[in-house]
Amino acid sequence: MAELNYKDLSVLVADDFSSFRSIVNGLLQSLGVTKVDMASSGEDAISLCQEKPYDVILCDYNLGQGRNGQHVLEELRHRSLLGKESIFIMVSAEAARNIVMSAYDCEPDDYLMKPITARSLQQRMDRLLRLKRVMKPVYQALEQSNVYGAMDRLTEMSLAEDRYSLYAQKMLGELFIREGQLDKAERLYTRALEVRQVDWARLGLARVKQLKGDLDLAETWLERIVEDNPLFLPAYDVLAENWEQKGERLHVQSTVQRAVDISPMSILRQKRLSDVALLNKDFDTAISALRKTVRLGELSCHGKAEDSIDFARLVSSTIEQKLNVAGVSIAEALEYLDAARDRYELDANRQAQCKLLSGRIHAIDGNAEMAEHFLEEANMVMDLDALDIDLDLDHVSILLALEKNKEANARLDELKVKYMHDQDALQKLDEFLTEPVSDANREMIAEVNREGIDLYKHGEFDAALACFERVRELFPKHVGIQLNIAQTLIGKLKSGQADDKVVNHCQSSLDLVASLIDPDHPQYSRYCQLRRMAIAA
């Protein structure tokens, strides 16, 4: 193989200390590098990469105030500013586990610990430059969308049994999976594992089993991988996906939580943890993870205004529902909304959404005047022809917080018509209605009702209550479910299982129904009958 020519390399050195930049520059010059640019911050590094591509980027993890090396690498990839032939080496003096794992998690080409010597720098650069040179035909084929050409080249390299064959096998396996050639991927990973038990091949084989629908076997293998190597983060991601496909949301949450515990600075995993925790009604975890998502997003290219909006909405809901969630703060929610308006370019409807949520929070806090002010401002900027379901429901929520129930109910009736052909939107709308309108939720409630009523008829009152309560958590305003709970509690009272707790529970369920319906409601006569039965019991 021809000798490496350092003279033609274009190198960027990013470090907040000028003394370290000078040292690295001297080391690079001793290797023959003549074209070296310097950046003193993450922002400078990204700006320079916008102007021209670099062959090698040596970036410190800690770049002082502002973005760190992880943020720089994320953004270069996100904006396609880092070519496949370029080398990104993360440099750091940080030995803390969360920093090291975060750096590895974003997969730089290499990780170099300070202090750097000429020998260690040359060894790393030699190895990476030769690898990139060998892989150049593959990268070029992929850039030209010539996937089969890349596969052919990788197959040749895989069979060469030299220092690059394992790298080629790993890349070829990923291409096979991406192109849906699962049998070829399975054979490749199986052959690789016959030679050596490497994690990437074990993970690849588990992914193949998952994609072929053998979720149980994939789960077994993935659990074994994380047991053998608890720091191998990609395995947690695939395992969480496996649980997702099995419909086991609690397992999804626990798996993502394990990965977050190891690498807490991954904004995308924090967001996923928040999303799945919310589905599991684990509000403590959902709020904690969403708070971290917002904070990590202050400097990350993956930060979004929607994260701050979701946080404010979640805080509002937990306070309105009087849920016992630790660390919930109205001031923090308002602060995040203000920051979102300052940090991101928001269209008219996102600006309106921030104002509606600010108003809702002030209404919850008892400041109706300020809430009305924000509602009026939101109404002035909203594009009524382009409202989505989330914005529509934020509008309803502030009306309810201001106790404008008649106006809110009229708006809900309009939304049922507006979204009558959008089942996803109807599922969100269901949380505000006394009767669900989406097909999925109606079917789910009907199934739970059948199960609960059957248990009730057999006198298994506690099991029936657990069944109905499960649905009530999802649809707290569902009149039929509330009446089923009241009827089951009355059954329990009549069976002699009476105590003050059961009596109070029954009373509160009937009181809630009374607040939701009027004499014209189709379930009103049933409510009146159950009220009489409760008094008699």
Protein backbone atom coordinates (compact mmCIF):
# COMPACT_ATOMS: atom_id res chain seq x y z
CA MET A 1 0.00 0.00 0.00
CA ALA A 2 1.31 3.48 -0.87
CA GLU A 3 2.69 5.64 1.91
CA LEU A 4 0.38 8.14 3.56
CA ASN A 5 0.79 11.71 2.42
CA TYR A 6 0.18 13.99 5.38
CA LYS A 7 1.19 17.07 3.40
CA ASP A 8 -2.11 17.16 1.48
CA LEU A 9 -4.32 16.66 4.52
CA SER A 10 -6.68 19.39 5.64
CA VAL A 11 -7.05 19.29 9.44
CA LEU A 12 -9.25 21.17 11.90
CA VAL A 13 -8.23 21.38 15.57
CA ALA A 14 -11.01 22.44 17.98
CA ASP A 15 -10.12 23.24 21.58
CA ASP A 16 -10.95 26.13 23.88
CA PHE A 17 -7.33 26.38 25.14
CA SER A 18 -4.97 28.14 22.73
CA SER A 19 -1.97 26.42 24.34
CA PHE A 20 -3.38 22.98 23.49
CA ARG A 21 -4.22 24.05 19.95
CA SER A 22 -0.61 25.20 19.52
CA ILE A 23 0.71 21.88 20.86
CA VAL A 24 -1.45 19.84 18.48
CA ASN A 25 -0.53 22.13 15.60
CA GLY A 26 3.14 21.47 16.36
CA LEU A 27 2.53 17.70 16.46
CA LEU A 28 0.70 17.82 13.13
CA GLN A 29 3.47 19.86 11.51
CA SER A 30 6.02 17.29 12.72
CA LEU A 31 3.98 14.69 10.78
CA GLY A 32 4.13 16.85 7.66
CA VAL A 33 0.64 18.45 7.85
CA THR A 34 0.70 22.00 6.49
CA LYS A 35 -3.00 22.91 6.26
CA VAL A 36 -4.33 23.30 9.81
CA ASP A 37 -7.28 25.46 10.88
CA MET A 38 -8.11 26.28 14.49
CA ALA A 39 -11.42 26.64 16.31
CA SER A 40 -11.77 27.83 19.90
CA SER A 41 -15.41 26.77 20.38
CA GLY A 42 -18.01 24.36 19.10
CA GLU A 43 -19.74 27.13 17.21
CA ASP A 44 -16.45 28.07 15.47
CA ALA A 45 -15.82 24.44 14.54
CA ILE A 46 -19.25 24.06 12.94
CA SER A 47 -18.89 27.38 11.15
CA LEU A 48 -15.52 26.34 9.64
CA CYS A 49 -16.95 22.98 8.54
CA GLN A 50 -19.71 24.86 6.71
CA GLU A 51 -17.07 26.65 4.64
CA LYS A 52 -15.09 23.58 3.54
CA PRO A 53 -14.71 19.87 4.24
CA TYR A 54 -11.82 18.57 6.37
CA ASP A 55 -9.98 15.29 6.06
CA VAL A 56 -9.40 15.12 9.81
CA ILE A 57 -11.11 16.87 12.73
CA LEU A 58 -9.48 16.71 16.16
CA CYS A 59 -12.13 17.99 18.56
CA ASP A 60 -11.91 18.30 22.31
CA TYR A 61 -14.97 17.06 24.20
CA ASN A 62 -14.95 20.02 26.59
CA LEU A 63 -14.98 23.21 24.55
CA GLY A 64 -15.82 25.58 27.40
CA GLN A 65 -19.12 27.44 27.37
CA GLY A 66 -21.47 26.49 24.56
CA ARG A 67 -21.43 23.29 22.57
CA ASN A 68 -19.15 20.41 23.44
CA GLY A 69 -17.53 17.89 21.12
CA GLN A 70 -20.59 15.64 21.18
CA HIS A 71 -22.82 18.51 20.06
CA VAL A 72 -20.36 19.35 17.27
CA LEU A 73 -20.29 15.77 15.97
CA GLU A 74 -24.09 15.44 16.19
CA GLU A 75 -24.63 18.63 14.24
CA LEU A 76 -22.02 17.87 11.57
CA ARG A 77 -23.77 14.58 10.90
CA HIS A 78 -27.26 16.04 11.18
CA ARG A 79 -26.43 18.68 8.57
CA SER A 80 -24.36 16.29 6.41
CA LEU A 81 -21.22 18.37 6.95
CA LEU A 82 -19.05 15.32 7.72
CA GLY A 83 -18.28 13.12 4.73
CA LYS A 84 -17.79 9.36 5.02
CA GLU A 85 -14.13 9.75 4.07
CA SER A 86 -13.51 12.33 6.81
CA ILE A 87 -12.12 11.35 10.21
CA PHE A 88 -13.52 12.72 13.48
CA ILE A 89 -11.37 12.05 16.55
CA MET A 90 -12.78 13.06 19.93
CA VAL A 91 -10.08 14.28 22.28
CA SER A 92 -10.61 14.59 26.00
CA ALA A 93 -9.04 14.70 29.42
CA GLU A 94 -12.41 13.71 30.92
CA ALA A 95 -12.40 10.35 32.68
CA ALA A 96 -15.91 10.54 34.16
CA ARG A 97 -17.94 7.58 33.02
CA ASN A 98 -20.94 9.59 31.77
CA ILE A 99 -18.66 11.79 29.64
CA VAL A 100 -16.72 8.86 28.21
CA MET A 101 -19.92 6.90 27.47
CA SER A 102 -21.54 9.95 25.86
CA ALA A 103 -18.50 10.41 23.65
CA TYR A 104 -18.50 6.73 22.62
CA ASP A 105 -22.27 6.81 22.19
CA CYS A 106 -22.08 9.33 19.36
CA GLU A 107 -19.55 7.04 17.62
CA PRO A 108 -16.58 9.21 16.60
CA ASP A 109 -13.99 7.43 14.48
CA ASP A 110 -11.77 7.31 17.54
CA TYR A 111 -11.37 8.63 21.07
CA LEU A 112 -8.02 10.00 22.21
CA MET A 113 -7.19 10.73 25.84
CA LYS A 114 -5.03 13.72 26.77
CA PRO A 115 -2.13 14.22 26.98
CA ILE A 116 -1.47 13.52 23.31
CA THR A 117 1.97 12.52 22.09
CA ALA A 118 3.28 12.61 18.53
CA ARG A 119 3.49 8.82 18.58
CA SER A 120 -0.09 8.21 19.80
CA LEU A 121 -1.48 10.77 17.35
CA GLN A 122 0.38 9.30 14.40
CA GLN A 123 -0.64 5.74 15.29
CA ARG A 124 -4.33 6.68 15.38
CA MET A 125 -4.20 8.79 12.25
CA ASP A 126 -2.21 6.20 10.32
CA ARG A 127 -4.71 3.48 11.13
CA LEU A 128 -7.78 5.59 10.34
CA LEU A 129 -6.37 7.13 7.17
CA ARG A 130 -5.46 3.68 5.78
CA LEU A 131 -8.93 2.37 6.66
CA LYS A 132 -10.63 5.33 4.96
CA ARG A 133 -8.39 4.89 1.89
CA VAL A 134 -9.24 1.21 1.60
CA MET A 135 -12.95 1.95 2.04
CA LYS A 136 -12.99 4.86 -0.42
CA PRO A 137 -14.45 2.85 -3.36
CA VAL A 138 -17.28 1.69 -1.08
CA TYR A 139 -18.03 5.22 0.11
CA GLN A 140 -18.01 6.50 -3.46
CA ALA A 141 -20.38 3.75 -4.59
CA LEU A 142 -22.78 4.59 -1.75
CA GLU A 143 -22.65 8.30 -2.53
CA GLN A 144 -23.65 7.40 -6.09
CA SER A 145 -26.50 5.23 -4.71
CA ASN A 146 -24.74 2.20 -6.19
CA VAL A 147 -25.62 -0.13 -3.30
CA TYR A 148 -24.89 -3.35 -5.20
CA GLY A 149 -21.51 -2.01 -6.28
CA ALA A 150 -20.72 -1.27 -2.63
CA MET A 151 -21.88 -4.75 -1.63
CA ASP A 152 -19.65 -6.38 -4.25
CA ARG A 153 -16.62 -4.44 -3.06
CA LEU A 154 -17.37 -5.21 0.59
CA THR A 155 -17.80 -8.90 -0.20
CA GLU A 156 -14.33 -8.97 -1.79
CA MET A 157 -12.86 -7.20 1.23
CA SER A 158 -14.66 -9.52 3.65
CA LEU A 159 -13.03 -12.56 2.05
CA ALA A 160 -9.54 -11.05 2.04
CA GLU A 161 -8.91 -12.04 5.68
CA ASP A 162 -6.73 -9.01 6.34
CA ARG A 163 -6.97 -6.25 8.95
CA TYR A 164 -9.90 -4.64 7.15
CA SER A 165 -12.05 -7.71 6.58
CA LEU A 166 -13.92 -7.47 9.91
CA TYR A 167 -14.78 -3.82 9.29
CA ALA A 168 -16.00 -4.76 5.80
CA GLN A 169 -18.11 -7.62 7.19
CA LYS A 170 -19.73 -5.31 9.74
CA MET A 171 -20.59 -2.74 7.08
CA LEU A 172 -21.80 -5.40 4.64
CA GLY A 173 -24.10 -6.90 7.28
CA GLU A 174 -25.67 -3.49 7.90
CA LEU A 175 -26.19 -3.00 4.17
CA PHE A 176 -27.81 -6.44 3.83
CA ILE A 177 -30.24 -5.56 6.62
CA ARG A 178 -30.95 -2.12 5.17
CA GLU A 179 -31.75 -3.69 1.80
CA GLY A 180 -33.89 -6.44 3.35
CA GLN A 181 -31.50 -9.25 2.38
CA LEU A 182 -31.94 -10.96 5.72
CA ASP A 183 -30.80 -14.47 4.73
CA LYS A 184 -27.49 -13.09 3.46
CA ALA A 185 -27.08 -11.03 6.63
CA GLU A 186 -27.79 -14.07 8.76
CA ARG A 187 -25.16 -16.16 6.95
CA LEU A 188 -22.60 -13.35 7.25
CA TYR A 189 -23.11 -12.87 10.99
CA THR A 190 -23.14 -16.62 11.62
CA ARG A 191 -19.81 -17.05 9.82
CA ALA A 192 -18.30 -14.10 11.71
CA LEU A 193 -19.36 -15.61 15.03
CA GLU A 194 -17.84 -18.97 14.14
CA VAL A 195 -14.47 -17.20 14.15
CA ARG A 196 -14.96 -14.81 17.06
CA GLN A 197 -17.73 -13.75 19.44
CA VAL A 198 -17.88 -10.03 18.54
CA ASP A 199 -20.74 -7.87 19.81
CA TRP A 200 -21.57 -6.27 16.46
CA ALA A 201 -22.15 -9.71 14.89
CA ARG A 202 -24.21 -10.93 17.86
CA LEU A 203 -26.31 -7.77 17.65
CA GLY A 204 -26.66 -8.09 13.88
CA LEU A 205 -27.89 -11.67 14.19
CA ALA A 206 -30.42 -10.64 16.85
CA ARG A 207 -31.68 -7.86 14.55
CA VAL A 208 -32.12 -10.39 11.74
CA LYS A 209 -34.20 -12.63 14.02
CA GLN A 210 -36.24 -9.60 15.09
CA LEU A 211 -36.88 -8.56 11.49
CA LYS A 212 -37.88 -12.15 10.64
CA GLY A 213 -40.47 -11.98 13.43
CA ASP A 214 -38.75 -14.32 15.89
CA LEU A 215 -39.04 -11.82 18.74
CA ASP A 216 -38.59 -14.35 21.55
CA LEU A 217 -35.25 -15.61 20.22
CA ALA A 218 -34.11 -12.05 19.50
CA GLU A 219 -35.00 -11.09 23.07
CA THR A 220 -32.99 -13.99 24.50
CA TRP A 221 -29.93 -13.07 22.47
CA LEU A 222 -30.19 -9.36 23.18
CA GLU A 223 -30.52 -9.91 26.93
CA ARG A 224 -27.42 -12.11 26.77
CA ILE A 225 -25.47 -9.40 24.92
CA VAL A 226 -26.24 -6.70 27.50
CA GLU A 227 -25.53 -9.15 30.30
CA ASP A 228 -22.10 -9.93 28.84
CA ASN A 229 -21.34 -6.32 27.93
CA PRO A 230 -23.55 -3.88 29.90
CA LEU A 231 -21.90 -0.87 28.23
CA PHE A 232 -22.83 -1.90 24.67
CA LEU A 233 -25.56 0.73 24.18
CA PRO A 234 -26.80 -0.20 20.67
CA ALA A 235 -28.03 -3.52 22.10
CA TYR A 236 -30.38 -1.67 24.50
CA ASP A 237 -31.88 0.27 21.58
CA VAL A 238 -32.62 -2.92 19.63
CA LEU A 239 -33.92 -4.65 22.77
CA ALA A 240 -36.29 -1.74 23.45
CA GLU A 241 -37.53 -1.98 19.86
CA ASN A 242 -38.06 -5.70 20.39
CA TRP A 243 -40.21 -5.05 23.48
CA GLU A 244 -42.09 -2.38 21.52
CA GLN A 245 -42.98 -4.89 18.84
CA LYS A 246 -44.17 -7.31 21.53
CA GLY A 247 -46.40 -4.59 22.95
CA GLU A 248 -44.63 -4.68 26.33
CA ARG A 249 -44.40 -0.98 27.16
CA LEU A 250 -43.19 -1.45 30.74
CA HIS A 251 -40.25 -3.48 29.43
CA VAL A 252 -39.57 -0.81 26.79
CA GLN A 253 -39.35 1.78 29.56
CA SER A 254 -37.08 -0.29 31.80
CA THR A 255 -34.75 -1.04 28.87
CA VAL A 256 -34.49 2.59 27.77
CA GLN A 257 -33.98 3.54 31.42
CA ARG A 258 -31.02 1.16 31.66
CA ALA A 259 -29.42 2.78 28.61
CA VAL A 260 -30.10 6.28 29.96
CA ASP A 261 -28.52 5.37 33.29
CA ILE A 262 -25.33 4.43 31.45
CA SER A 263 -25.32 7.35 29.01
CA PRO A 264 -27.53 10.12 30.46
CA MET A 265 -26.55 12.82 27.94
CA SER A 266 -28.31 11.25 24.97
CA ILE A 267 -31.17 13.64 24.21
CA LEU A 268 -32.92 11.21 21.88
CA ARG A 269 -33.01 8.42 24.48
CA GLN A 270 -34.22 10.86 27.16
CA LYS A 271 -37.06 11.86 24.85
CA ARG A 272 -37.93 8.25 24.14
CA LEU A 273 -37.92 7.51 27.87
CA SER A 274 -40.28 10.40 28.49
CA ASP A 275 -42.64 9.29 25.71
CA VAL A 276 -42.90 5.68 26.87
CA ALA A 277 -43.12 6.66 30.57
CA LEU A 278 -46.06 8.92 29.70
CA LEU A 279 -47.82 6.04 27.96
CA ASN A 280 -47.21 3.97 31.10
CA LYS A 281 -48.64 6.78 33.27
CA ASP A 282 -45.31 7.01 35.08
CA PHE A 283 -45.48 10.79 35.38
CA ASP A 284 -42.44 11.15 37.66
CA THR A 285 -40.17 9.52 35.09
CA ALA A 286 -41.88 11.25 32.15
CA ILE A 287 -41.40 14.72 33.63
CA SER A 288 -37.84 14.03 34.78
CA ALA A 289 -36.78 12.70 31.37
CA LEU A 290 -38.56 15.50 29.51
CA ARG A 291 -36.89 18.09 31.74
CA LYS A 292 -33.49 16.60 30.81
CA THR A 293 -34.51 16.56 27.16
CA VAL A 294 -35.27 20.28 27.25
CA ARG A 295 -32.00 21.09 29.01
CA LEU A 296 -29.90 18.91 26.71
CA GLY A 297 -31.67 20.47 23.75
CA GLU A 298 -30.38 23.94 24.61
CA LEU A 299 -27.18 23.16 22.70
CA SER A 300 -28.11 20.08 20.68
CA CYS A 301 -29.26 20.08 17.07
CA HIS A 302 -31.93 17.61 18.25
CA GLY A 303 -33.46 20.17 20.62
CA LYS A 304 -37.00 21.23 19.63
CA ALA A 305 -39.51 23.81 20.78
CA GLU A 306 -42.04 20.97 20.99
CA ASP A 307 -40.09 19.48 23.93
CA SER A 308 -40.66 22.65 25.98
CA ILE A 309 -44.30 22.75 24.87
CA ASP A 310 -44.77 19.08 25.85
CA PHE A 311 -43.14 19.76 29.23
CA ALA A 312 -45.48 22.68 29.98
CA ARG A 313 -48.51 20.63 28.90
CA LEU A 314 -47.46 17.69 31.07
CA VAL A 315 -46.85 19.88 34.12
CA SER A 316 -50.27 21.50 33.61
CA SER A 317 -52.01 18.12 33.39
CA THR A 318 -50.35 16.71 36.50
CA ILE A 319 -51.30 19.77 38.55
CA GLU A 320 -54.89 19.80 37.24
CA GLN A 321 -55.27 16.08 38.01
CA LYS A 322 -53.66 16.62 41.44
CA LEU A 323 -51.12 13.90 40.77
CA ASN A 324 -48.37 13.55 43.34
CA VAL A 325 -45.37 14.22 41.10
CA ALA A 326 -42.12 15.33 42.69
CA GLY A 327 -40.42 18.55 41.59
CA VAL A 328 -43.27 19.91 39.44
CA SER A 329 -43.00 23.66 39.16
CA ILE A 330 -45.26 26.16 37.43
CA ALA A 331 -42.38 28.64 37.30
CA GLU A 332 -40.16 26.11 35.53
CA ALA A 333 -42.84 25.37 32.92
CA LEU A 334 -43.28 29.09 32.20
CA GLU A 335 -39.50 29.51 32.01
CA TYR A 336 -39.20 26.76 29.40
CA LEU A 337 -42.00 28.29 27.29
CA ASP A 338 -40.27 31.68 27.37
CA ALA A 339 -36.96 30.03 26.42
CA ALA A 340 -38.61 28.18 23.52
CA ARG A 341 -39.93 31.48 22.13
CA ASP A 342 -36.45 33.01 22.38
CA ARG A 343 -34.44 30.02 21.13
CA TYR A 344 -36.46 28.72 18.20
CA GLU A 345 -38.09 30.25 15.16
CA LEU A 346 -41.76 29.53 15.80
CA ASP A 347 -44.53 29.81 13.25
CA ALA A 348 -47.74 31.59 14.20
CA ASN A 349 -49.44 28.47 15.52
CA ARG A 350 -46.48 27.37 17.69
CA GLN A 351 -46.37 30.91 19.12
CA ALA A 352 -50.08 30.63 19.82
CA GLN A 353 -49.52 27.24 21.44
CA CYS A 354 -46.95 28.73 23.83
CA LYS A 355 -49.38 31.51 24.73
CA LEU A 356 -52.26 29.07 25.30
CA LEU A 357 -50.12 26.95 27.59
CA SER A 358 -48.84 30.00 29.46
CA GLY A 359 -52.43 31.11 29.92
CA ARG A 360 -53.50 27.65 31.08
CA ILE A 361 -50.71 27.61 33.68
CA HIS A 362 -51.68 31.05 34.97
CA ALA A 363 -55.31 29.90 35.19
CA ILE A 364 -54.23 26.87 37.22
CA ASP A 365 -52.25 29.22 39.44
CA GLY A 366 -55.36 31.31 40.07
CA ASN A 367 -54.37 34.28 37.93
CA ALA A 368 -57.41 34.46 35.63
CA GLU A 369 -56.58 37.96 34.42
CA MET A 370 -53.18 36.91 33.12
CA ALA A 371 -54.70 33.74 31.63
CA GLU A 372 -57.28 35.81 29.73
CA HIS A 373 -54.49 38.07 28.49
CA PHE A 374 -52.58 35.11 27.00
CA LEU A 375 -55.76 33.62 25.53
CA GLU A 376 -56.51 36.91 23.79
CA GLU A 377 -52.95 37.11 22.43
CA ALA A 378 -53.15 33.52 21.17
CA ASN A 379 -56.44 34.21 19.40
CA MET A 380 -54.81 37.13 17.60
CA VAL A 381 -51.94 35.09 16.11
CA MET A 382 -53.59 31.70 15.45
CA ASP A 383 -54.08 30.65 11.85
CA LEU A 384 -57.54 29.14 12.22
CA ASP A 385 -57.29 27.32 8.90
CA ALA A 386 -54.11 25.49 9.91
CA LEU A 387 -54.73 24.35 13.48
CA ASP A 388 -53.64 20.79 14.29
CA ILE A 389 -55.22 18.56 16.92
CA ASP A 390 -52.63 19.41 19.60
CA LEU A 391 -53.21 23.13 19.21
CA ASP A 392 -56.97 22.63 19.12
CA LEU A 393 -56.81 20.68 22.38
CA ASP A 394 -54.54 23.27 24.01
CA HIS A 395 -57.25 25.79 23.15
CA VAL A 396 -59.88 23.58 24.79
CA SER A 397 -57.65 23.07 27.84
CA ILE A 398 -57.30 26.77 28.61
CA LEU A 399 -61.06 27.23 28.27
CA LEU A 400 -61.57 24.44 30.80
CA ALA A 401 -58.91 25.91 33.11
CA LEU A 402 -60.81 29.21 32.98
CA GLU A 403 -64.02 27.26 33.74
CA LYS A 404 -65.56 28.22 30.40
CA ASN A 405 -67.08 24.77 30.16
CA LYS A 406 -69.90 25.64 27.79
CA GLU A 407 -67.50 27.19 25.29
CA ALA A 408 -65.08 24.26 25.68
CA ASN A 409 -67.81 21.67 25.09
CA ALA A 410 -69.02 23.51 22.01
CA ARG A 411 -65.48 23.50 20.67
CA LEU A 412 -65.15 19.76 21.41
CA ASP A 413 -68.32 19.11 19.39
CA GLU A 414 -66.79 21.04 16.48
CA LEU A 415 -63.58 19.01 16.75
CA LYS A 416 -65.48 15.72 16.57
CA VAL A 417 -66.73 16.81 13.16
CA LYS A 418 -63.44 18.36 12.05
CA TYR A 419 -61.42 15.20 12.76
CA MET A 420 -64.12 12.63 12.01
CA HIS A 421 -61.87 10.96 9.39
CA ASP A 422 -58.63 11.18 11.42
CA GLN A 423 -58.49 8.29 13.87
CA ASP A 424 -55.17 9.42 15.43
CA ALA A 425 -56.65 12.83 16.20
CA LEU A 426 -59.85 11.25 17.53
CA GLN A 427 -57.82 9.14 19.97
CA LYS A 428 -56.32 12.33 21.42
CA LEU A 429 -59.77 13.92 21.52
CA ASP A 430 -61.15 10.94 23.48
CA GLU A 431 -59.33 12.04 26.63
CA PHE A 432 -61.62 15.09 26.81
CA LEU A 433 -64.90 13.34 26.07
CA THR A 434 -67.42 11.49 28.19
CA GLU A 435 -67.69 8.88 25.44
CA PRO A 436 -64.77 8.00 23.11
CA VAL A 437 -65.25 8.57 19.39
CA SER A 438 -62.21 6.80 17.94
CA ASP A 439 -62.67 3.24 16.70
CA ALA A 440 -59.64 1.91 18.62
CA ASN A 441 -60.69 3.32 21.99
CA ARG A 442 -64.33 2.34 21.57
CA GLU A 443 -63.27 -1.21 20.81
CA MET A 444 -60.83 -1.27 23.72
CA ILE A 445 -63.43 0.03 26.18
CA ALA A 446 -66.02 -2.42 24.92
CA GLU A 447 -63.60 -5.29 25.48
CA VAL A 448 -62.71 -4.14 29.00
CA ASN A 449 -66.37 -3.60 29.78
CA ARG A 450 -67.20 -7.17 28.76
CA GLU A 451 -64.40 -8.50 30.93
CA GLY A 452 -65.36 -6.31 33.92
CA ILE A 453 -69.08 -7.05 33.67
CA ASP A 454 -68.37 -10.78 33.52
CA LEU A 455 -66.25 -10.53 36.68
CA TYR A 456 -69.03 -8.46 38.34
CA LYS A 457 -71.64 -11.07 37.51
CA HIS A 458 -69.50 -13.75 39.17
CA GLY A 459 -69.14 -11.64 42.31
CA GLU A 460 -65.45 -10.93 41.76
CA PHE A 461 -65.90 -7.26 42.65
CA ASP A 462 -62.24 -6.37 43.31
CA ALA A 463 -61.12 -7.88 40.00
CA ALA A 464 -63.95 -6.07 38.19
CA LEU A 465 -62.98 -2.78 39.83
CA ALA A 466 -59.31 -3.23 38.80
CA CYS A 467 -60.54 -3.79 35.24
CA PHE A 468 -62.69 -0.64 35.15
CA GLU A 469 -60.09 1.48 36.98
CA ARG A 470 -57.52 0.60 34.32
CA VAL A 471 -59.69 2.23 31.68
CA ARG A 472 -60.67 5.14 33.91
CA GLU A 473 -57.01 6.14 34.12
CA LEU A 474 -57.07 6.58 30.35
CA PHE A 475 -60.52 8.16 30.07
CA PRO A 476 -61.35 9.85 33.37
CA LYS A 477 -64.51 11.46 31.96
CA HIS A 478 -66.05 8.31 30.54
CA VAL A 479 -69.54 8.20 32.08
CA GLY A 480 -70.20 4.52 31.36
CA ILE A 481 -66.99 3.45 33.08
CA GLN A 482 -67.69 5.69 36.09
CA LEU A 483 -71.17 4.17 36.42
CA ASN A 484 -69.76 0.65 36.11
CA ILE A 485 -67.37 1.44 38.96
CA ALA A 486 -70.24 2.80 41.06
CA GLN A 487 -72.39 -0.25 40.32
CA THR A 488 -69.55 -2.62 41.25
CA LEU A 489 -68.98 -0.76 44.51
CA ILE A 490 -72.70 -1.00 45.27
CA GLY A 491 -72.48 -4.75 44.59
CA LYS A 492 -69.62 -4.93 47.04
CA LEU A 493 -71.64 -3.03 49.66
CA LYS A 494 -74.61 -5.34 49.22
CA SER A 495 -72.39 -8.40 49.60
CA GLY A 496 -71.44 -7.26 53.09
CA GLN A 497 -67.96 -5.98 52.15
CA ALA A 498 -68.81 -2.48 53.31
CA ASP A 499 -66.43 -0.05 54.90
CA ASP A 500 -66.01 3.72 54.82
CA LYS A 501 -63.48 3.54 52.00
CA VAL A 502 -65.91 1.71 49.69
CA VAL A 503 -68.75 4.05 50.60
CA ASN A 504 -66.65 7.16 49.90
CA HIS A 505 -65.34 5.71 46.65
CA CYS A 506 -68.89 5.02 45.45
CA GLN A 507 -70.02 8.49 46.47
CA SER A 508 -67.15 10.23 44.68
CA SER A 509 -67.75 8.22 41.48
CA LEU A 510 -71.42 9.21 41.43
CA ASP A 511 -70.54 12.83 42.23
CA LEU A 512 -68.13 12.88 39.30
CA VAL A 513 -70.86 11.55 36.98
CA ALA A 514 -73.21 14.24 38.26
CA SER A 515 -70.69 16.87 37.21
CA LEU A 516 -70.43 15.40 33.70
CA ILE A 517 -74.04 14.82 32.64
CA ASP A 518 -77.42 16.52 32.65
CA PRO A 519 -80.99 15.11 32.45
CA ASP A 520 -80.74 14.87 28.65
CA HIS A 521 -77.77 12.51 28.78
CA PRO A 522 -78.65 8.93 27.69
CA GLN A 523 -77.12 7.51 30.90
CA TYR A 524 -78.95 9.92 33.23
CA SER A 525 -81.69 7.49 34.23
CA ARG A 526 -79.09 4.82 35.03
CA TYR A 527 -77.21 7.35 37.14
CA CYS A 528 -80.38 8.19 39.10
CA GLN A 529 -81.10 4.50 39.67
CA LEU A 530 -77.57 3.84 40.93
CA ARG A 531 -77.78 6.87 43.20
CA ARG A 532 -80.94 5.40 44.81
CA MET A 533 -79.30 1.97 45.10
CA ALA A 534 -76.24 3.49 46.77
CA ILE A 535 -78.42 5.21 49.38
CA ALA A 536 -80.31 1.98 50.03
CA ALA A 537 -77.13 -0.08 50.35
